[in-house]
Coordinates of C-alpha atoms and ligand atoms in Angstrom, one line a residue:
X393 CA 21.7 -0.4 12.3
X394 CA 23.2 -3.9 12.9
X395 CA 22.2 -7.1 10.6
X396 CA 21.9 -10.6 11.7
X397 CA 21.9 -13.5 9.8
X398 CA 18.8 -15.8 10.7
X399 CA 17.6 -19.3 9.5
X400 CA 13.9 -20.4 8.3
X401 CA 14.0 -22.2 11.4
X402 CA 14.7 -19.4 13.5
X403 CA 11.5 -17.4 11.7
X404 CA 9.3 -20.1 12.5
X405 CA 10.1 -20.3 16.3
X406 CA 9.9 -16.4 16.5
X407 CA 6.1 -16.6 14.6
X408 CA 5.3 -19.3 17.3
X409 CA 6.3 -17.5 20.2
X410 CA 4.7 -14.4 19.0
X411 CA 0.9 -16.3 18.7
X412 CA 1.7 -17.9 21.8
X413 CA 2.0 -14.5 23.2
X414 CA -1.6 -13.7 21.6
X415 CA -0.1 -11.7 18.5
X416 CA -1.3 -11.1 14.9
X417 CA 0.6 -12.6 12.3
X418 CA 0.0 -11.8 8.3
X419 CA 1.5 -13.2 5.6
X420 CA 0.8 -13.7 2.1
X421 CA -1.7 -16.6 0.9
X422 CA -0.4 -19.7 -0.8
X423 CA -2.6 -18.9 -3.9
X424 CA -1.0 -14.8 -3.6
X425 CA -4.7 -13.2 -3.6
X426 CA -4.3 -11.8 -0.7
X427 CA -2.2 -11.5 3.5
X428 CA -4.3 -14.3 5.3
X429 CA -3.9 -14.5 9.4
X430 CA -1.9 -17.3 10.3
X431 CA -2.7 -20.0 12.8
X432 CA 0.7 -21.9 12.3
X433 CA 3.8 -20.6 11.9
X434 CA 4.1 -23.3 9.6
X435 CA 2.2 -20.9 7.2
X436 CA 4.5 -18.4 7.1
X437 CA 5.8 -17.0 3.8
X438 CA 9.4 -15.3 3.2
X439 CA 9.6 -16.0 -0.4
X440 CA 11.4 -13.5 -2.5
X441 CA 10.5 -14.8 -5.6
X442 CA 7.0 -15.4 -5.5
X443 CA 4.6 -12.8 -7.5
X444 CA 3.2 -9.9 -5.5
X445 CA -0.6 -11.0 -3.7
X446 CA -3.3 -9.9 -6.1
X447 CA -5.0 -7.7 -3.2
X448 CA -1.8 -5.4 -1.2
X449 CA -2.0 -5.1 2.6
X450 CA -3.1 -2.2 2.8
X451 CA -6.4 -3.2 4.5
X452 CA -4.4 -4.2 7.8
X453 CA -4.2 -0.2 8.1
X454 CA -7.2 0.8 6.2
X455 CA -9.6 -1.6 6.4
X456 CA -12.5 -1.5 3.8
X457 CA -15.1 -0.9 6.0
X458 CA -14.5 0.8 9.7
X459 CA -16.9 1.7 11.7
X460 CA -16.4 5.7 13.3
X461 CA -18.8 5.4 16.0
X462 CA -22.0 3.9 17.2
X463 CA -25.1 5.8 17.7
X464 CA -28.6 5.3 19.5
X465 CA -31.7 7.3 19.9
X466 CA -33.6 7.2 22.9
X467 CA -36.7 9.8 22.5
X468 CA -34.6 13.4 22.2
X469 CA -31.4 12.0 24.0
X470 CA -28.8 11.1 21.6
X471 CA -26.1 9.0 22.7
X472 CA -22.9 8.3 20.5
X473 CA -20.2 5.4 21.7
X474 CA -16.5 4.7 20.6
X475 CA -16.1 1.9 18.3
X476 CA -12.9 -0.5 20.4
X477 CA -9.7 0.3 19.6
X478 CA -7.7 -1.5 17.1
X479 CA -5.4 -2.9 20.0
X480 CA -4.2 -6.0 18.5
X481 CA 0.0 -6.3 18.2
X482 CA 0.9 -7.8 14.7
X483 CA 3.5 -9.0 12.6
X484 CA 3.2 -8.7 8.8
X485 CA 6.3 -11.5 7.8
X486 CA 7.4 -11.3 4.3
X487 CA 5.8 -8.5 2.7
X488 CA 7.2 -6.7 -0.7
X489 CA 9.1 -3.9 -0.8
X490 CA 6.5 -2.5 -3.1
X491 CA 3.8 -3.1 -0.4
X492 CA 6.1 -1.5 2.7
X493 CA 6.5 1.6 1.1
X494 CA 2.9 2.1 0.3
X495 CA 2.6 3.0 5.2
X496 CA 4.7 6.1 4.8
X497 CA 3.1 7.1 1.9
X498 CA -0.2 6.8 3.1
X499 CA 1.1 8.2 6.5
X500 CA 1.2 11.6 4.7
X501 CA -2.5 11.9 3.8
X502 CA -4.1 10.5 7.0
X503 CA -2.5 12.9 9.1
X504 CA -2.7 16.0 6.8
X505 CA -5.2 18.0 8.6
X506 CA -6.4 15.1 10.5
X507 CA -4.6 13.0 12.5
X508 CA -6.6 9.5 12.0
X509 CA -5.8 7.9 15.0
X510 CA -7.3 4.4 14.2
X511 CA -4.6 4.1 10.9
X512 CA -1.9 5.5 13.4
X513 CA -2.6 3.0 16.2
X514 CA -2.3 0.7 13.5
X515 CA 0.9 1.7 12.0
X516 CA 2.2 1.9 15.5
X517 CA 0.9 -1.9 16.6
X518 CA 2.3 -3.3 13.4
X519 CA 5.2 -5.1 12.7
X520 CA 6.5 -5.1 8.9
X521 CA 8.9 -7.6 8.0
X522 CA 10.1 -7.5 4.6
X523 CA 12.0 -9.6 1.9
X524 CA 14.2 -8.7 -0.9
X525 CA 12.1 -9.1 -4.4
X526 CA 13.5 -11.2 -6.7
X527 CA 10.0 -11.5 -9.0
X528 CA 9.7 -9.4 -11.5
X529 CA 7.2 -9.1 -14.5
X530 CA 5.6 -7.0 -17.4
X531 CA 3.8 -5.2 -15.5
X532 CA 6.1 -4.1 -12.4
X533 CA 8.0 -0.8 -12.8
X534 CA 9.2 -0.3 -8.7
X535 CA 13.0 1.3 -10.4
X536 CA 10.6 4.2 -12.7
X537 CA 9.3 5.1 -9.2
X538 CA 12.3 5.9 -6.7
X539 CA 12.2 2.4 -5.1
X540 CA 14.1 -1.0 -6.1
X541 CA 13.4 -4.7 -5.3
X542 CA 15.6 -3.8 -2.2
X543 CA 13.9 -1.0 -0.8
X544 CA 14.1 -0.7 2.7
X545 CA 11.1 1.9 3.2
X546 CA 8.2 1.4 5.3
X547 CA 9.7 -1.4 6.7
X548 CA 10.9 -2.5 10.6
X549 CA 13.0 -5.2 9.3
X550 CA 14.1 -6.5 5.9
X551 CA 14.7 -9.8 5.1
X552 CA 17.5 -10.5 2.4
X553 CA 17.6 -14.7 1.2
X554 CA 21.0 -15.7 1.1
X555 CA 21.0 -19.1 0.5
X556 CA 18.5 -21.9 0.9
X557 CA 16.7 -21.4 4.4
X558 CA 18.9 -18.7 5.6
X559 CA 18.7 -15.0 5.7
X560 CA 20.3 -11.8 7.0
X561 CA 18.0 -10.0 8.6
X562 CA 18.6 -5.8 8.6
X563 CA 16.8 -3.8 11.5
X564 CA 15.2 -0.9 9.7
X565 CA 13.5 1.0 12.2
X566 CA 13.9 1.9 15.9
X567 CA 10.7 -0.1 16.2
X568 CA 11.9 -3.1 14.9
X569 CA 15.1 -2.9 16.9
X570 CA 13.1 -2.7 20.2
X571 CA 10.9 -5.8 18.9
X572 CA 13.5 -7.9 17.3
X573 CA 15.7 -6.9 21.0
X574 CA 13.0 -9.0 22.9
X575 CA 13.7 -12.3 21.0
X576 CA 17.1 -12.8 21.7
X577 CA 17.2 -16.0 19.8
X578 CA 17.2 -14.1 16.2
X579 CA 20.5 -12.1 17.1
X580 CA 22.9 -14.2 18.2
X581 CA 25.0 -14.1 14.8
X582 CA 25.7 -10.9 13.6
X583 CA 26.0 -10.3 9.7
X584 CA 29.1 -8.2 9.5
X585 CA 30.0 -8.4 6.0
X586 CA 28.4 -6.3 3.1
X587 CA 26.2 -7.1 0.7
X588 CA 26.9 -6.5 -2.7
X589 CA 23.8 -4.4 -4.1
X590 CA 25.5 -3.3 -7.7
X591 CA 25.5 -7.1 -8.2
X592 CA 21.7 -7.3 -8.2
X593 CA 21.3 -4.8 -10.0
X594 CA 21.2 -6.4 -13.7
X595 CA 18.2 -8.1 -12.2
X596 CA 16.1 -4.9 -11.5
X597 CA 12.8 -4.6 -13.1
X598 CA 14.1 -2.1 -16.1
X599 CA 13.4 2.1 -15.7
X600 CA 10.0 2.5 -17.8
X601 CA 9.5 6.4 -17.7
X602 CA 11.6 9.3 -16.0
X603 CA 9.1 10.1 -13.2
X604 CA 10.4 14.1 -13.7
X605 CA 9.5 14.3 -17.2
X606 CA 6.4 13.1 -16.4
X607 CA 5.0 14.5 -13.7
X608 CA 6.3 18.1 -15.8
X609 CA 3.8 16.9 -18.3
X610 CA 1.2 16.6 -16.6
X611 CA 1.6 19.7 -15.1
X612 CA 1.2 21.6 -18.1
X613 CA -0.8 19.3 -20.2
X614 CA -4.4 18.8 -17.9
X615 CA -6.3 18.4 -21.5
X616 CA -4.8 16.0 -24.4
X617 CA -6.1 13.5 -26.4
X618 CA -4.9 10.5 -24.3
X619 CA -7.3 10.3 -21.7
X620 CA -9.9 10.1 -24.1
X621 CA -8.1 7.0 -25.5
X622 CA -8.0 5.5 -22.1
X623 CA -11.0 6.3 -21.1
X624 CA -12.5 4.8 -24.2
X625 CA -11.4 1.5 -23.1
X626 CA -11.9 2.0 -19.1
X627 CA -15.2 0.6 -17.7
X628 CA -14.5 2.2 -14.2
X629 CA -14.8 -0.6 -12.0
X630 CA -12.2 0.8 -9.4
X631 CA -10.7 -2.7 -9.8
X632 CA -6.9 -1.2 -9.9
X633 CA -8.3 1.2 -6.7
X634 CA -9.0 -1.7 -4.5
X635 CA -6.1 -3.8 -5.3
X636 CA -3.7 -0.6 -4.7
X637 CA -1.3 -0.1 -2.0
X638 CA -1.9 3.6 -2.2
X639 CA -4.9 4.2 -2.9
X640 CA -7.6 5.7 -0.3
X641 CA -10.4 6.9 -1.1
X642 CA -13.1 6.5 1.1
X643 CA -16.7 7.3 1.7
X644 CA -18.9 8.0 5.1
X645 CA -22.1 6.9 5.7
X646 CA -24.3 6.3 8.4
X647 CA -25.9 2.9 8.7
X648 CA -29.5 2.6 10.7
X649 CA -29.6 -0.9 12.5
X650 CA -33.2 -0.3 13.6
X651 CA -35.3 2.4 13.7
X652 CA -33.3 5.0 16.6
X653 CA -29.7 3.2 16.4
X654 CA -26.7 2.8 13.8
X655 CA -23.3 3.5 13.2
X656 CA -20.9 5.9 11.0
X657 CA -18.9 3.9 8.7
X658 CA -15.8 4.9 6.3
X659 CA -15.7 2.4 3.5
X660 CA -13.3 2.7 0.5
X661 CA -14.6 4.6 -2.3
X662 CA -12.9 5.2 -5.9
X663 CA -12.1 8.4 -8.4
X664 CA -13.2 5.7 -10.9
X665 CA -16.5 5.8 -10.0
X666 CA -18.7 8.0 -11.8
X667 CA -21.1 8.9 -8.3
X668 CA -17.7 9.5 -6.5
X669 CA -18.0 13.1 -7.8
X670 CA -21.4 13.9 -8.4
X671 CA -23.2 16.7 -6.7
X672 CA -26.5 16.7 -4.6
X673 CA -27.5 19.2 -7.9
X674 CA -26.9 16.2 -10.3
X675 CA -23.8 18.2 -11.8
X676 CA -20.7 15.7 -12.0
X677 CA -17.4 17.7 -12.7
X678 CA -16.0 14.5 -13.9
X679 CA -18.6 13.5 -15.9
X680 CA -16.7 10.8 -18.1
X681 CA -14.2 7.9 -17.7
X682 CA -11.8 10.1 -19.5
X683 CA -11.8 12.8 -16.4
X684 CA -11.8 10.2 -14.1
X685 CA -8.9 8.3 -15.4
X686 CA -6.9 11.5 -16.1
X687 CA -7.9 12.1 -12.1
X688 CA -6.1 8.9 -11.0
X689 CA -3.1 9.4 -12.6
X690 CA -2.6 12.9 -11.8
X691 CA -3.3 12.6 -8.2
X692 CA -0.3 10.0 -8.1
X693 CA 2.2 11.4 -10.5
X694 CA 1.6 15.1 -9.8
X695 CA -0.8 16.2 -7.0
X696 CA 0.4 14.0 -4.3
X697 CA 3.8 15.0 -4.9
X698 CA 3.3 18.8 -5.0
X699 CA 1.3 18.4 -1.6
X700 CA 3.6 15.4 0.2
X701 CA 6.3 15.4 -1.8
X702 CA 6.0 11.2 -2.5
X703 CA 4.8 9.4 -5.3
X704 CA 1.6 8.0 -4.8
X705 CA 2.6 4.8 -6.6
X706 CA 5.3 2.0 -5.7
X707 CA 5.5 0.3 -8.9
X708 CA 4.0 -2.1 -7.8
X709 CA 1.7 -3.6 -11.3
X710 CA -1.2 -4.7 -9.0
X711 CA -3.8 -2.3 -11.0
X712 CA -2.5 -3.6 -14.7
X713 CA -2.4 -7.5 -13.8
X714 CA -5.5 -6.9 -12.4
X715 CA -7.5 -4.9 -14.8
X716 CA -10.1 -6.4 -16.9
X717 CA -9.5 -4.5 -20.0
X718 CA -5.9 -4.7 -20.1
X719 CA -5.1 -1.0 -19.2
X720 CA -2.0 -1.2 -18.7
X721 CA -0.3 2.5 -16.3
X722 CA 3.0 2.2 -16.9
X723 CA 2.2 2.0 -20.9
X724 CA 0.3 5.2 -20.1
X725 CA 3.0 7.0 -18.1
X726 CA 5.7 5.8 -21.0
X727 CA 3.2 7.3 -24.0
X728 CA 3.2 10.7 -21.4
X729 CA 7.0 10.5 -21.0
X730 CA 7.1 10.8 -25.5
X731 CA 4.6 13.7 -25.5
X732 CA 7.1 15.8 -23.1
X733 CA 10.5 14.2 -25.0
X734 CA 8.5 15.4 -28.1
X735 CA 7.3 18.6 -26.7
X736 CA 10.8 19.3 -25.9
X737 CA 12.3 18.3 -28.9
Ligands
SF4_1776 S1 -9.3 -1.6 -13.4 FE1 -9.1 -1.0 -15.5 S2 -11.2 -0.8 -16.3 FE2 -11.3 -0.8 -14.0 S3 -11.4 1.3 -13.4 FE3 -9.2 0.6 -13.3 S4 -8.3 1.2 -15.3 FE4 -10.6 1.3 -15.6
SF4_1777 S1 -1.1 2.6 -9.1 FE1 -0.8 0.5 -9.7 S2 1.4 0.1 -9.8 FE2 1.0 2.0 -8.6 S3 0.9 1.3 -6.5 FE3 -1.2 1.4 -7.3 S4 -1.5 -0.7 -8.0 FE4 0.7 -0.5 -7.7

């Protein structure tokens, strides 16, 4: 698909036309916590370099409470309503690649054997506009994980900084083509040169663990000594579940607004949690941090790959930077990748 090269200037008048047309936009906060809605188009952010946002954006598909359906009571007569549909047409400018690839990936599970059409609707209303990564730290590991700080994946269009205030900008997707086509003010110059990705490459957050040899370990090693280290130190607060692009657990519950009417919610839930298992008997098959922790890490680096075939992970280091003991899952997955070298050996 065709590249363009665009300027700052350019962004901002596209952002302006698109809320004077009544559109979403998202973009990462000033502080990086979190993707704020814009007002302004002066608040948007395409910055390569700056540090992922503390919470990913994975709540503009999956939001951390939705409600299912309404329901009332009237003597025997039970009458349910439809919630409205997530309608709104947005544009998520400058997300990471780390964050993009987390749609697809997430795609997989919410329409296994159920389509949810609430996430679709809002994979299909959204925009994603991504930039080239040029921020890297301790605790990313995108390269151990199949993806790259120019990952194209789960993006529309992708925005790679060329030099101050100017860009080229890459249609992705057939969606982003047919959105970008309707501004014809963002491609009148078309990038025809190529861009030299080997010469980036020394800048790569380094390979941490072989994601084969790890995923072979934990397929033949469910009990070892290791998750009772981890889970030793893990207070299972579901802090690394929240801030994750992939995660999704979730939980339903009905909520009584009086005494004959309510609604059906889905709120994110967490493996971490001890209740997330526990039976109506009061057994709990994962009845320590240790299981629970060992349960996070295989359902990324093993399960989710035998059943989708994708890693449930981007690399991403949200859950390390933000856990409160320090646990650190690429230091995990690296200590996993020795047992199997050993094991071989
Ligand atoms: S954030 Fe850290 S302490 Fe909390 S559940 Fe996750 S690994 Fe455990
Ligand atoms: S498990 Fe951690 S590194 Fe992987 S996607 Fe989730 S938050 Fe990012």
């Amino acid at each position: 698909m065709k590249s363009f090269i665009v300027t700052r200037s350019q962004i901002n008048s596209l952002a302006a036309e698109l809320l004077s047309k009544n559109w979403s936009i998202f973009t990462q906060s000033e502080d990086r916590k979190r993707f704020k809605q814009c007002e302004s188009e002066s608040e948007i952010s395409v910055d390569g370099n700056g540090k992922p946002s503390d919470v990913s954006f994975k709540e503009l598909f999956f939001p951390k409470s939705e409600t299912l359906f309404y329901f009332n009571r009237d003597n025997e007569e039970l009458t349910l309503l439809d919630p409205a549909e997530p309608g709104t047409k947005t544009v998520i400018f400058g997300a990471k690649p780390c964050d993009a690839a987390s749609v697809p990936v997430l795609s997989k599970v919410f329409n296994w054997d159920y389509n949810d059409e609430f996430f679709n609707k809002r994979v299909e209303n959204t925009i994603v506009i991504s930039i080239a990564c040029s921020y890297s730290d301790e605790s990313c590991f995108c390269t151990s994980v199949g993806l790259s700080p120019f990952s194209e994946i789960g993006s529309d269009l992708f925005l790679i900084p060329t030099e101050k205030d100017s860009f080229i900008l890459k249609i992705v997707s057939e969606k982003g083509e047919k959105f970008i086509n309707e501004f014809p003010f963002m491609i009148q110059k078309e990038f025809e040169g190529t861009f030299d990705l080997e010469n980036q490459k020394a800048s790569f957050p380094k390979e941490k663990f072989d994601f084969a040899s790890v995923k072979e370990w934990l397929g033949k090693n469910f009990k070892d000594e290791i998750w009772n280290e981890v889970g030793e130190l893990c207070l299972g607060c579901a802090q690394c579940a929240y801030v994750c692009p992939t995660c999704h657990c979730f939980d339903i519950v009905d909520e009584n607004c009086g005494v004959s009417c309510g609604r059906r919610v889905k709120n994110w839930d967490s493996c971490q949690f001890g209740l997330f298992t526990k039976h109506a008997s009061g057994h709990n098959p994962r009845e320590d941090q240790s299981r629970r922790y060992r349960q996070r890490v295989n359902h990324k680096f093993n399960y989710y790959k035998q059943r989708f075939d994708e890693i449930l992970c981007t690399g991403c280091g949200r859950c390390t930077r933000g856990c409160p003991v320090s646990i650190d899952i690429a230091q995990v997955l690296e200590k996993i990748q020795c047992k199997q070298s050993a094991a071989i050996v």
